[in-house]
């Protein structure tokens, strides 16, 4: 399993690869994780450098010797599963290993990445391989000459989000880095109107911390998995006001699994994940965010209805389904 991003940092690709290796091991497969940064039971290929890409900052390994260490860490593999295959230098180095491969694309590729995919498609000697993507958004930029693309979504342990926690009917949550494209500023801009209409509304912000106090807002910073599930299970509404660069939306799926009514930007990735379970607002529309949240906080029956629909939809993203689909992809690549 190859991850190009710092394994010691939080991120959707890191989370997926770490847990997929664990799931494969539990199923009797000899699986190991290769990537930069430090992580228990992973084969590290060196430190990372933070670079700006796709409207965010990504931690990747660019130092001397990364390619050599990556290839050495993959010795003995029957199949190599490479996530974000064109991210330097860990994933691109793994592409040269002469064993069958499964390639998984995660990102909503910007125009320049789409052009790079096309340019690299013809000369790249991939050997036997299977191409997957976490969503149709992530698959859209891939050149047809790489072969058919199978959509295998990101995964979560749906049962872990089912809780007897008391749900606070006026609690709203946000989960994400304090990164412009995650949309926290938009939600905070909408919050005064929400608070003026629903006086006892409270907002719990996970993943970000700010020094300036805001009435009714509690910043809890980075949280553990159990803390995250606890907060989501106790909340009525989850808001994902992201502005772009999303190819799936694991945070949205987690909130759905926890039974929250979800208000999300109408990004193609989010509309695909939610599939009608929840409320969409135009990207960047602060008044629309306010109206949607206020409606769900004041119409508890509607919030419960959206929450139940989201939980039912989230079952499709359970690890029991996704792990089996990847195992079949490995068998096709090897066979």
Coordinates of C-alpha atoms in Angstrom, one line a residue:
X1 CA 0.0 0.0 0.0
X2 CA 1.6 3.3 -1.1
X3 CA 0.6 6.7 0.2
X4 CA 2.4 9.8 -1.1
X5 CA 1.4 12.0 1.9
X6 CA 2.9 12.3 5.3
X7 CA 1.6 9.3 7.3
X8 CA 1.9 11.2 10.6
X9 CA -0.5 13.9 9.5
X10 CA -4.3 13.9 9.3
X11 CA -5.8 13.5 5.8
X12 CA -8.3 11.5 3.8
X13 CA -5.8 9.5 1.8
X14 CA -3.7 8.7 4.9
X15 CA -6.8 7.6 6.8
X16 CA -8.0 5.4 4.0
X17 CA -4.6 3.7 3.4
X18 CA -3.9 3.2 7.1
X19 CA -7.2 1.5 7.8
X20 CA -7.2 -0.5 4.5
X21 CA -3.9 -2.1 5.5
X22 CA -5.4 -3.0 8.9
X23 CA -8.5 -4.4 7.3
X24 CA -6.5 -6.5 4.8
X25 CA -4.4 -7.9 7.6
X26 CA -7.4 -8.8 9.6
X27 CA -8.7 -10.7 6.5
X28 CA -5.5 -12.8 6.4
X29 CA -3.5 -10.8 3.7
X30 CA 0.1 -9.8 4.1
X31 CA -0.2 -6.1 3.7
X32 CA 2.1 -3.3 4.6
X33 CA 2.1 0.5 4.3
X34 CA 4.8 2.5 2.5
X35 CA 5.0 6.3 2.7
X36 CA 6.8 9.4 4.0
X37 CA 6.7 10.6 7.6
X38 CA 6.5 8.5 10.7
X39 CA 3.8 6.0 11.5
X40 CA 3.8 2.9 13.7
X41 CA 4.1 -0.3 11.6
X42 CA 4.7 1.6 8.4
X43 CA 7.8 1.6 6.2
X44 CA 8.9 5.2 6.1
X45 CA 10.8 6.5 3.1
X46 CA 11.8 9.8 4.6
X47 CA 10.6 13.3 5.8
X48 CA 8.2 15.5 3.9
X49 CA 8.1 19.0 2.4
X50 CA 4.9 21.0 2.4
X51 CA 3.9 22.3 -1.0
X52 CA 0.9 24.2 -2.2
X53 CA -1.3 22.3 -4.7
X54 CA -5.0 22.0 -5.6
X55 CA -5.9 25.0 -3.4
X56 CA -4.4 23.3 -0.3
X57 CA -1.0 22.5 1.2
X58 CA 0.2 18.9 0.9
X59 CA 3.1 17.1 2.7
X60 CA 5.1 15.0 0.2
X61 CA 8.6 13.6 0.1
X62 CA 10.9 15.3 -2.4
X63 CA 14.4 14.5 -0.9
X64 CA 17.3 12.6 -2.4
X65 CA 17.0 8.9 -2.2
X66 CA 13.2 8.8 -1.9
X67 CA 12.8 6.7 -5.0
X68 CA 15.4 4.1 -4.0
X69 CA 13.9 3.8 -0.5
X70 CA 10.4 3.4 -1.9
X71 CA 11.3 0.7 -4.3
X72 CA 13.2 -1.1 -1.6
X73 CA 10.2 -0.9 0.8
X74 CA 8.0 -2.6 -1.9
X75 CA 10.3 -5.6 -2.4
X76 CA 8.4 -8.9 -2.2
X77 CA 5.0 -7.5 -3.0
X78 CA 2.7 -9.5 -5.3
X79 CA 0.6 -6.4 -6.1
X80 CA 1.2 -2.7 -5.3
X81 CA -1.7 -0.5 -4.5
X82 CA -0.6 3.1 -5.3
X83 CA -2.8 6.0 -4.1
X84 CA -2.6 9.3 -6.1
X85 CA -0.1 7.6 -8.6
X86 CA 1.2 10.9 -10.1
X87 CA 2.1 12.6 -6.8
X88 CA 5.9 12.9 -6.5
X89 CA 8.1 11.2 -5.5
X90 CA 6.8 8.2 -3.5
X91 CA 3.9 7.3 -5.8
X92 CA 5.7 8.1 -9.0
X93 CA 8.6 5.9 -7.9
X94 CA 6.3 3.0 -7.1
X95 CA 4.9 3.1 -10.7
X96 CA 8.3 1.8 -11.9
X97 CA 8.2 -1.4 -9.7
X98 CA 7.7 -4.4 -12.1
X99 CA 4.7 -6.0 -10.4
X100 CA 1.0 -5.8 -11.0
X101 CA -0.6 -2.6 -9.7
X102 CA -3.9 -1.1 -8.6
X103 CA -4.0 2.7 -9.1
X104 CA -6.4 4.8 -7.1
X105 CA -7.1 8.4 -7.9
X106 CA -8.6 10.6 -5.1
X107 CA -8.3 14.2 -6.1
X108 CA -10.6 16.5 -8.1
X109 CA -7.9 17.2 -10.6
X110 CA -7.4 20.9 -11.7
X111 CA -7.0 21.6 -15.4
X112 CA -3.2 21.4 -15.3
X113 CA -3.3 18.0 -13.7
X114 CA -5.7 16.8 -16.4
X115 CA -3.3 17.9 -19.0
X116 CA -0.4 16.1 -17.2
X117 CA -2.5 12.9 -17.1
X118 CA -2.9 13.1 -20.8
X119 CA 0.7 13.8 -21.5
X120 CA 1.9 11.0 -19.2
X121 CA -0.6 8.4 -20.3
X122 CA 1.1 7.2 -23.5
X123 CA 4.8 6.8 -22.4
X124 CA 4.0 5.3 -18.9
X125 CA 4.9 1.6 -18.9
X126 CA 2.4 0.5 -16.2
X127 CA 2.4 -3.3 -16.9
X128 CA -0.6 -5.2 -15.6
X129 CA -2.8 -2.8 -13.7
X130 CA -6.3 -1.9 -12.6
X131 CA -7.4 1.7 -12.4
X132 CA -9.8 2.9 -9.7
X133 CA -11.1 6.2 -8.5
X134 CA -13.0 7.2 -5.3
X135 CA -15.7 9.0 -7.3
X136 CA -16.8 10.0 -10.8
X137 CA -15.3 13.4 -10.1
X138 CA -11.9 11.9 -9.4
X139 CA -12.2 9.7 -12.5
X140 CA -13.3 12.5 -14.9
X141 CA -9.8 13.7 -15.8
X142 CA -8.2 10.3 -16.4
X143 CA -7.2 9.4 -20.0
X144 CA -9.2 6.6 -21.7
X145 CA -6.0 4.8 -22.8
X146 CA -5.3 3.8 -19.2
X147 CA -8.2 1.5 -19.5
X148 CA -11.6 1.4 -17.7
X149 CA -11.9 3.1 -14.3
X150 CA -13.8 1.4 -11.5
X151 CA -15.4 3.6 -8.9
X152 CA -14.6 2.3 -5.4
X153 CA -15.6 4.9 -2.8
X154 CA -13.8 6.0 0.3
X155 CA -14.8 3.9 3.4
X156 CA -15.7 4.2 7.0
X157 CA -16.8 1.9 9.8
X158 CA -20.5 2.8 9.8
X159 CA -21.3 0.8 13.0
X160 CA -18.8 2.9 14.9
X161 CA -20.9 6.0 14.3
X162 CA -24.1 4.5 15.7
X163 CA -24.4 5.7 19.3
X164 CA -26.9 6.1 22.1
X165 CA -25.5 9.6 22.6
X166 CA -28.2 12.2 23.4
X167 CA -28.6 14.4 20.3
X168 CA -28.7 18.1 21.0
X169 CA -31.4 19.6 18.7
X170 CA -29.6 23.0 18.5
X171 CA -26.0 21.7 18.0
X172 CA -24.2 22.3 14.7
X173 CA -20.8 20.9 13.8
X174 CA -18.0 21.6 11.4
X175 CA -15.1 19.3 10.8
X176 CA -12.0 20.2 8.7
X177 CA -8.7 22.0 8.5
X178 CA -8.7 25.8 8.8
X179 CA -8.1 26.0 5.1
X180 CA -9.9 28.4 2.8
X181 CA -11.4 25.7 0.6
X182 CA -12.9 23.9 3.6
X183 CA -15.2 26.9 4.0
X184 CA -15.0 27.6 7.8
X185 CA -15.0 31.4 7.2
X186 CA -18.3 31.0 5.2
X187 CA -20.0 29.2 8.1
X188 CA -18.7 31.7 10.6
X189 CA -20.0 34.5 8.4
X190 CA -23.4 32.8 8.5
X191 CA -23.4 32.2 12.2
X192 CA -24.5 35.6 13.5
X193 CA -27.8 35.3 11.5
X194 CA -28.2 31.7 12.7
X195 CA -27.6 32.7 16.3
X196 CA -29.9 35.7 16.1
X197 CA -32.8 33.5 14.9
X198 CA -32.0 30.4 17.1
X199 CA -30.7 31.9 20.3
X200 CA -29.6 28.7 21.9
X201 CA -27.8 27.4 18.8
X202 CA -24.2 26.2 19.4
X203 CA -21.5 25.5 16.9
X204 CA -18.7 23.0 17.6
X205 CA -15.7 23.4 15.3
X206 CA -13.4 20.3 15.0
X207 CA -10.1 20.4 13.3
X208 CA -9.5 24.2 13.7
X209 CA -8.8 26.5 16.5
X210 CA -9.0 30.3 16.7
X211 CA -8.2 32.8 19.4
X212 CA -11.0 35.3 18.9
X213 CA -14.1 34.3 20.9
X214 CA -17.4 34.0 19.0
X215 CA -20.7 33.8 20.8
X216 CA -22.1 30.2 20.7
X217 CA -19.0 28.8 19.0
X218 CA -16.6 26.3 20.6
X219 CA -13.3 25.5 18.9
X220 CA -12.0 22.1 20.0
X221 CA -9.1 21.8 17.5
X222 CA -7.8 18.5 16.4
X223 CA -9.8 15.6 17.8
X224 CA -9.4 11.8 18.1
X225 CA -11.6 9.4 16.2
X226 CA -13.6 8.7 19.3
X227 CA -14.0 12.3 20.1
X228 CA -15.1 13.1 16.5
X229 CA -17.7 10.3 16.6
X230 CA -19.0 11.5 20.0
X231 CA -19.5 15.1 18.8
X232 CA -21.1 14.1 15.5
X233 CA -23.5 11.7 17.3
X234 CA -24.5 14.5 19.7
X235 CA -25.3 17.0 16.9
X236 CA -28.4 17.8 15.0
X237 CA -26.8 19.4 11.9
X238 CA -23.4 19.1 10.2
X239 CA -22.3 21.8 7.8
X240 CA -19.8 21.2 5.0
X241 CA -19.4 24.6 3.3
X242 CA -16.4 23.6 1.1
X243 CA -15.6 25.7 -1.9
X244 CA -13.9 23.2 -4.2
X245 CA -11.1 20.6 -4.7
X246 CA -13.2 17.8 -3.2
X247 CA -13.4 14.4 -4.9
X248 CA -15.5 12.5 -2.4
X249 CA -16.2 14.0 1.0
X250 CA -15.4 11.5 3.7
X251 CA -16.4 14.1 6.3
X252 CA -19.9 14.3 4.8
X253 CA -20.2 10.5 4.8
X254 CA -19.1 10.4 8.5
X255 CA -21.7 12.9 9.5
X256 CA -24.3 10.9 7.6
X257 CA -23.3 7.7 9.3
X258 CA -23.7 9.5 12.7
X259 CA -27.2 10.5 11.8
X260 CA -26.7 14.2 11.4
X261 CA -28.8 16.2 9.0
X262 CA -26.1 17.5 6.5
X263 CA -26.0 20.9 4.9
X264 CA -23.3 20.8 2.2
X265 CA -22.1 22.9 -0.8
X266 CA -23.5 21.7 -4.1
X267 CA -20.1 20.4 -5.2
X268 CA -20.4 17.4 -7.6
X269 CA -18.5 15.2 -5.2
X270 CA -20.9 16.0 -2.3
X271 CA -24.0 15.6 -4.3
X272 CA -22.8 12.2 -5.4
X273 CA -22.0 11.0 -1.9
X274 CA -25.2 12.4 -0.4
X275 CA -27.5 11.3 -3.3
X276 CA -30.4 13.3 -2.0
X277 CA -29.8 12.7 1.7
X278 CA -29.5 16.2 3.1
X279 CA -29.6 19.8 1.9
X280 CA -27.3 21.4 -0.7
X281 CA -26.5 25.1 -0.9
X282 CA -24.7 27.0 -3.7
X283 CA -20.9 27.2 -3.2
X284 CA -20.0 30.3 -1.2
X285 CA -23.6 31.5 -0.6
X286 CA -23.6 32.6 3.1
X287 CA -27.3 33.6 3.2
X288 CA -28.2 30.1 1.9
X289 CA -26.1 28.5 4.6
X290 CA -27.9 30.5 7.2
X291 CA -31.4 29.7 5.8
X292 CA -30.6 25.9 5.6
X293 CA -29.2 25.6 9.1
X294 CA -32.0 27.7 10.6
X295 CA -34.6 25.6 8.9
X296 CA -33.1 22.3 10.2
X297 CA -32.6 23.7 13.7
X298 CA -36.3 24.9 13.9
X299 CA -37.9 22.0 12.1
X300 CA -36.7 19.0 14.1
X301 CA -38.8 16.5 12.1
X302 CA -37.1 17.6 8.9
X303 CA -33.7 17.2 10.6
X304 CA -34.5 13.7 11.8
X305 CA -35.8 12.7 8.3
X306 CA -32.5 13.9 6.6
X307 CA -30.5 12.3 9.3
X308 CA -32.2 8.9 8.8
X309 CA -31.8 9.1 5.0
X310 CA -28.1 9.9 5.4
X311 CA -27.5 7.0 7.7
X312 CA -29.1 4.6 5.2
X313 CA -27.0 6.0 2.4
X314 CA -23.7 5.8 4.4
X315 CA -24.1 2.0 4.7
X316 CA -22.9 1.8 1.1
X317 CA -19.5 3.1 2.2
X318 CA -18.9 0.6 4.9
X319 CA -15.5 -1.1 5.1
X320 CA -17.1 -4.5 4.7
X321 CA -18.2 -3.5 1.2
X322 CA -15.1 -1.4 0.1
X323 CA -12.4 -3.9 1.3
X324 CA -13.9 -6.7 -0.7
X325 CA -14.0 -4.6 -3.8
X326 CA -10.3 -3.7 -3.5
X327 CA -9.4 -7.4 -2.9
X328 CA -11.2 -8.2 -6.2
X329 CA -9.2 -5.5 -7.9
X330 CA -5.9 -7.0 -6.6
X331 CA -7.0 -10.4 -7.9
X332 CA -7.7 -8.9 -11.4
X333 CA -4.4 -7.1 -11.5
X334 CA -2.4 -10.2 -10.5
X335 CA -4.4 -12.6 -12.6

